[in-house]
mmCIF file of C-alpha atoms and ligand atoms in Angstrom:
data_model
loop_
_atom_site.group_PDB
_atom_site.id
_atom_site.type_symbol
_atom_site.label_atom_id
_atom_site.label_comp_id
_atom_site.label_asym_id
_atom_site.label_seq_id
_atom_site.Cartn_x
_atom_site.Cartn_y
_atom_site.Cartn_z
ATOM 1 C CA MET A 229 202.246 80.770 81.237
ATOM 2 C CA SER A 230 199.611 82.081 83.591
ATOM 3 C CA HIS A 231 199.956 81.003 87.195
ATOM 4 C CA ILE A 232 196.220 80.714 87.626
ATOM 5 C CA HIS A 233 193.996 78.115 85.979
ATOM 6 C CA LYS A 234 190.311 79.023 85.850
ATOM 7 C CA LEU A 235 187.625 76.687 87.109
ATOM 8 C CA ARG A 236 183.996 77.032 86.049
ATOM 9 C CA CYS A 237 180.822 75.012 85.897
ATOM 10 C CA ARG A 238 179.279 74.572 82.481
ATOM 11 C CA CYS A 239 176.856 77.472 82.844
ATOM 12 C CA GLY A 240 179.422 79.778 84.459
ATOM 13 C CA GLN A 241 177.585 80.586 87.695
ATOM 14 C CA LEU A 242 180.250 78.851 89.769
ATOM 15 C CA ARG A 243 183.805 80.025 89.168
ATOM 16 C CA GLY A 244 187.138 79.692 90.841
ATOM 17 C CA ASP A 245 190.881 80.152 90.528
ATOM 18 C CA ILE A 246 193.499 77.456 90.955
ATOM 19 C CA ARG A 247 196.949 78.670 91.861
ATOM 20 C CA LEU A 248 199.418 76.544 89.937
ATOM 21 C CA THR A 249 202.300 75.142 91.915
ATOM 22 C CA GLY A 250 204.507 72.111 91.481
ATOM 23 C CA LEU A 251 202.286 70.050 93.764
ATOM 24 C CA ARG A 252 199.862 68.357 91.440
ATOM 25 C CA ASN A 253 199.046 64.969 90.064
ATOM 26 C CA ARG A 254 196.956 64.093 87.064
ATOM 27 C CA CYS A 255 195.344 60.707 86.779
ATOM 28 C CA VAL A 256 192.582 58.843 85.034
ATOM 29 C CA CYS A 257 190.410 56.772 87.368
ATOM 30 C CA TYR A 258 188.175 54.026 85.979
ATOM 31 C CA CYS A 259 186.766 52.829 89.296
ATOM 32 C CA THR A 260 183.093 51.975 89.704
ATOM 33 C CA ASP A 261 182.389 54.925 91.980
ATOM 34 C CA CYS A 262 184.056 57.506 89.735
ATOM 35 C CA GLN A 263 181.856 56.160 86.928
ATOM 36 C CA ALA A 264 178.720 56.199 89.078
ATOM 37 C CA PHE A 265 179.079 59.844 90.135
ATOM 38 C CA PRO A 266 178.715 61.458 86.678
ATOM 39 C CA ARG A 267 176.077 58.899 85.712
ATOM 40 C CA HIS A 268 174.030 59.893 88.730
ATOM 41 C CA LEU A 269 174.361 63.571 87.707
ATOM 42 C CA ARG A 270 173.622 62.691 84.080
ATOM 43 C CA ALA A 271 176.855 64.311 82.976
ATOM 44 C CA PRO A 272 177.808 62.249 79.923
ATOM 45 C CA ASP A 273 180.796 64.387 78.954
ATOM 46 C CA VAL A 274 182.824 63.280 81.987
ATOM 47 C CA LEU A 275 183.707 59.679 81.139
ATOM 48 C CA ASP A 276 185.968 58.670 78.287
ATOM 49 C CA SER A 277 185.108 55.711 76.069
ATOM 50 C CA ARG A 278 186.423 53.277 78.691
ATOM 51 C CA GLY A 279 184.650 54.902 81.621
ATOM 52 C CA GLY A 280 187.694 56.850 82.821
ATOM 53 C CA THR A 281 187.621 60.269 84.495
ATOM 54 C CA ASP A 282 190.527 62.677 83.990
ATOM 55 C CA ILE A 283 191.272 64.056 87.464
ATOM 56 C CA VAL A 284 193.744 66.687 88.656
ATOM 57 C CA GLN A 285 194.790 66.453 92.306
ATOM 58 C CA VAL A 286 195.932 69.691 93.923
ATOM 59 C CA PRO A 287 196.178 71.090 97.448
ATOM 60 C CA PRO A 288 192.738 72.514 98.355
ATOM 61 C CA SER A 289 194.469 75.659 99.631
ATOM 62 C CA ASN A 290 195.457 76.391 96.010
ATOM 63 C CA LEU A 291 191.791 76.667 95.066
ATOM 64 C CA SER A 292 189.491 79.592 95.775
ATOM 65 C CA PHE A 293 185.958 80.064 94.541
ATOM 66 C CA THR A 294 185.444 83.549 93.134
ATOM 67 C CA GLN A 295 181.749 83.350 92.334
ATOM 68 C CA GLY A 296 178.717 81.162 93.057
ATOM 69 C CA VAL A 297 180.110 79.125 95.941
ATOM 70 C CA GLU A 298 176.501 78.770 97.165
ATOM 71 C CA LYS A 299 175.920 76.577 94.095
ATOM 72 C CA LEU A 300 178.192 73.880 95.504
ATOM 73 C CA ALA A 301 176.608 70.699 96.786
ATOM 74 C CA CYS A 302 178.056 67.326 97.566
ATOM 75 C CA LEU A 303 176.961 63.750 97.643
ATOM 76 C CA ARG A 304 178.363 60.492 98.886
ATOM 77 C CA LEU A 305 177.716 57.286 97.027
ATOM 78 C CA SER A 306 177.727 55.439 100.343
ATOM 79 C CA PRO A 307 177.843 56.556 103.998
ATOM 80 C CA LYS A 308 181.639 56.292 104.096
ATOM 81 C CA GLY A 309 182.377 57.427 100.567
ATOM 82 C CA LEU A 310 184.351 60.426 99.365
ATOM 83 C CA LEU A 311 182.584 63.768 99.246
ATOM 84 C CA ARG A 312 181.793 64.293 95.584
ATOM 85 C CA TRP A 313 181.174 67.953 94.830
ATOM 86 C CA TYR A 314 179.115 69.353 91.969
ATOM 87 C CA SER A 315 177.295 72.528 90.986
ATOM 88 C CA THR A 316 173.551 72.574 91.569
ATOM 89 C CA CYS A 317 172.948 75.080 88.742
ATOM 90 C CA CYS A 318 173.979 72.808 85.871
ATOM 91 C CA LYS A 319 175.117 69.576 87.568
ATOM 92 C CA THR A 320 178.766 69.928 86.597
ATOM 93 C CA PRO A 321 180.992 67.560 88.600
ATOM 94 C CA ILE A 322 183.634 69.691 90.319
ATOM 95 C CA GLY A 323 185.810 67.437 92.450
ATOM 96 C CA ASN A 324 186.243 64.808 95.138
ATOM 97 C CA THR A 325 187.572 65.326 98.658
ATOM 98 C CA PRO A 326 188.066 62.995 101.601
ATOM 99 C CA ALA A 327 185.428 63.570 104.286
ATOM 100 C CA ASP A 328 188.176 64.365 106.816
ATOM 101 C CA TRP A 329 189.650 67.748 105.895
ATOM 102 C CA ARG A 330 192.947 66.847 107.568
ATOM 103 C CA ILE A 331 193.528 64.534 104.610
ATOM 104 C CA SER A 332 194.032 67.547 102.497
ATOM 105 C CA PHE A 333 193.609 67.083 98.801
ATOM 106 C CA VAL A 334 191.014 67.580 96.132
ATOM 107 C CA GLY A 335 190.705 65.678 92.871
ATOM 108 C CA LEU A 336 189.237 68.145 90.378
ATOM 109 C CA ILE A 337 187.258 66.720 87.492
ATOM 110 C CA HIS A 338 188.374 67.796 84.038
ATOM 111 C CA VAL A 339 185.016 69.187 82.851
ATOM 112 C CA CYS A 340 185.202 72.147 85.256
ATOM 113 C CA LEU A 341 188.755 72.924 84.093
ATOM 114 C CA ARG A 342 188.013 73.225 80.390
ATOM 115 C CA GLY A 343 186.790 76.814 80.365
ATOM 116 C CA GLU A 344 187.817 79.631 78.068
ATOM 117 C CA ASP A 345 191.514 79.392 77.317
ATOM 118 C CA SER A 346 192.319 76.362 79.392
ATOM 119 C CA ASN A 347 194.889 73.829 78.445
ATOM 120 C CA LEU A 348 195.065 71.033 80.988
ATOM 121 C CA ASP A 349 198.414 69.751 79.746
ATOM 122 C CA ALA A 350 200.001 73.193 80.044
ATOM 123 C CA SER A 351 198.673 73.759 83.561
ATOM 124 C CA PHE A 352 198.859 70.301 85.061
ATOM 125 C CA GLY A 353 201.087 68.221 82.836
ATOM 126 C CA PRO A 354 200.021 65.034 81.056
ATOM 127 C CA VAL A 355 198.152 62.158 82.689
ATOM 128 C CA SER A 356 200.764 60.304 84.726
ATOM 129 C CA MET A 357 198.679 57.687 86.493
ATOM 130 C CA ARG A 358 195.898 55.248 85.570
ATOM 131 C CA VAL A 359 194.000 53.561 88.369
ATOM 132 C CA GLY A 360 190.924 51.431 88.894
ATOM 133 C CA VAL A 361 191.544 49.781 85.535
ATOM 134 C CA LYS A 362 189.717 46.561 86.432
ATOM 135 C CA ALA A 363 186.434 48.466 86.267
ATOM 136 C CA ALA A 364 187.234 49.980 82.862
ATOM 137 C CA LEU A 365 184.669 49.351 80.149
ATOM 138 C CA GLY A 366 185.367 46.919 77.336
ATOM 139 C CA ASP A 367 187.578 43.853 77.130
ATOM 140 C CA ASP A 368 190.783 45.653 76.263
ATOM 141 C CA LYS A 369 191.600 47.105 79.704
ATOM 142 C CA PRO A 370 193.957 50.062 80.062
ATOM 143 C CA VAL A 371 197.202 49.279 81.862
ATOM 144 C CA ALA A 372 197.559 50.541 85.428
ATOM 145 C CA SER A 373 200.470 52.953 85.605
ATOM 146 C CA GLY A 374 202.175 55.575 87.690
ATOM 147 C CA LEU A 375 200.994 54.159 90.994
ATOM 148 C CA ILE A 376 204.211 54.614 92.912
ATOM 149 C CA THR A 377 204.914 58.163 91.787
ATOM 150 C CA GLY A 378 201.215 58.999 91.996
ATOM 151 C CA VAL A 379 200.923 57.798 95.555
ATOM 152 C CA ALA A 380 204.135 59.633 96.445
ATOM 153 C CA LYS A 381 202.665 62.852 95.035
ATOM 154 C CA ALA A 382 199.423 62.358 96.959
ATOM 155 C CA VAL A 383 201.385 61.749 100.152
ATOM 156 C CA ALA A 384 203.360 64.949 99.495
ATOM 157 C CA LEU A 385 200.112 66.875 98.998
ATOM 158 C CA ILE A 386 198.659 65.589 102.241
ATOM 159 C CA ALA A 387 201.896 66.126 104.158
ATOM 160 C CA ARG A 388 202.026 69.719 102.971
ATOM 161 C CA GLY A 389 198.514 70.238 104.322
ATOM 162 C CA ARG A 390 199.681 69.104 107.740
ATOM 163 C CA VAL A 391 202.373 71.750 108.019
ATOM 164 C CA GLY A 392 201.163 74.496 110.336
ATOM 165 C CA GLY A 393 197.539 73.430 109.966
ATOM 166 C CA ARG A 394 197.438 74.455 106.315
ATOM 167 C CA TYR A 395 194.656 71.949 105.760
ATOM 168 C CA ARG A 396 192.311 74.513 107.323
ATOM 169 C CA ALA A 397 192.560 76.592 104.152
ATOM 170 C CA ASN A 398 190.103 74.495 102.184
ATOM 171 C CA PRO A 399 187.154 76.097 100.370
ATOM 172 C CA PHE A 400 185.029 72.943 100.732
ATOM 173 C CA PHE A 401 185.115 73.043 104.546
ATOM 174 C CA GLU A 402 184.208 75.553 107.261
ATOM 175 C CA PRO A 403 187.473 76.963 108.627
ATOM 176 C CA ASP A 404 186.442 76.667 112.289
ATOM 177 C CA SER A 405 184.544 73.427 112.524
ATOM 178 C CA GLY A 406 186.050 71.499 109.635
ATOM 179 C CA LEU A 407 182.579 70.497 108.522
ATOM 180 C CA PRO A 408 181.708 70.478 104.827
ATOM 181 C CA ILE A 409 180.234 73.841 103.751
ATOM 182 C CA THR A 410 177.008 72.049 102.826
ATOM 183 C CA SER A 411 175.756 68.760 104.243
ATOM 184 C CA PRO A 412 176.432 65.817 101.991
ATOM 185 C CA THR A 413 173.525 63.845 100.576
ATOM 186 C CA VAL A 414 174.092 60.108 100.811
ATOM 187 C CA LEU A 415 172.619 58.135 97.939
ATOM 188 C CA SER A 416 170.119 55.453 98.838
ATOM 189 C CA ALA A 417 171.019 51.872 98.008
ATOM 190 C CA SER A 418 168.723 51.928 94.997
ATOM 191 C CA GLU A 419 170.095 55.258 93.719
ATOM 192 C CA ARG A 420 173.605 53.883 94.116
ATOM 193 C CA ALA A 421 172.733 50.678 92.321
ATOM 194 C CA SER A 422 171.155 52.493 89.415
ATOM 195 C CA ALA A 423 174.138 54.861 89.094
ATOM 196 C CA ARG A 424 176.517 51.899 89.101
ATOM 197 C CA ASN A 425 174.484 49.859 86.666
ATOM 198 C CA ALA A 426 173.705 52.561 84.160
ATOM 199 C CA ALA A 427 176.730 51.586 82.029
HETATM 200 ZN ZN1 ZN B 118 176.458 75.974 86.526
HETATM 201 ZN ZN1 ZN B 119 187.825 56.445 91.206
#
């Protein structure tokens, strides 16, 4: 098995490498905001039939962009929301990060991980957590699962980032200032409402 998993936007202008280590968590999130993000970008291949997004959480220091980093942009659904990163070239959702880089993790969105020879199960293991199920589409809601182990893994990821200031190695943030590499756009109330209601 390769120890690198390739990341790429749909058109291939933005590319990166993810170093595979044991610290990872794979979940499906059905929450309203995770549904609104790809709807706003008009990226219909992100959500499954119940509105879930397959997300891989890894330490940001395991990720490096190898090409096209200037194509990265980010938006926030609300002034306090997560930073939701995407490629400007082809509007591929890339991942979500907390706005504070000291909370060091990134949730990568499956569409940028399905490049050439990529097998998500082989690199990241199966989905082990389902969250935000109340917002899932349809009457037959998925069952929430894996919360305790999932939260424990997220805590381990963040704790690792704290050791020796490792959180500073994060390709989404400037290493000196800790500011996002591009300023986030915050959706207006009407943009947010239309992204949330487009179901
Ligand atoms: Zn692209
Ligand atoms: Zn979510």
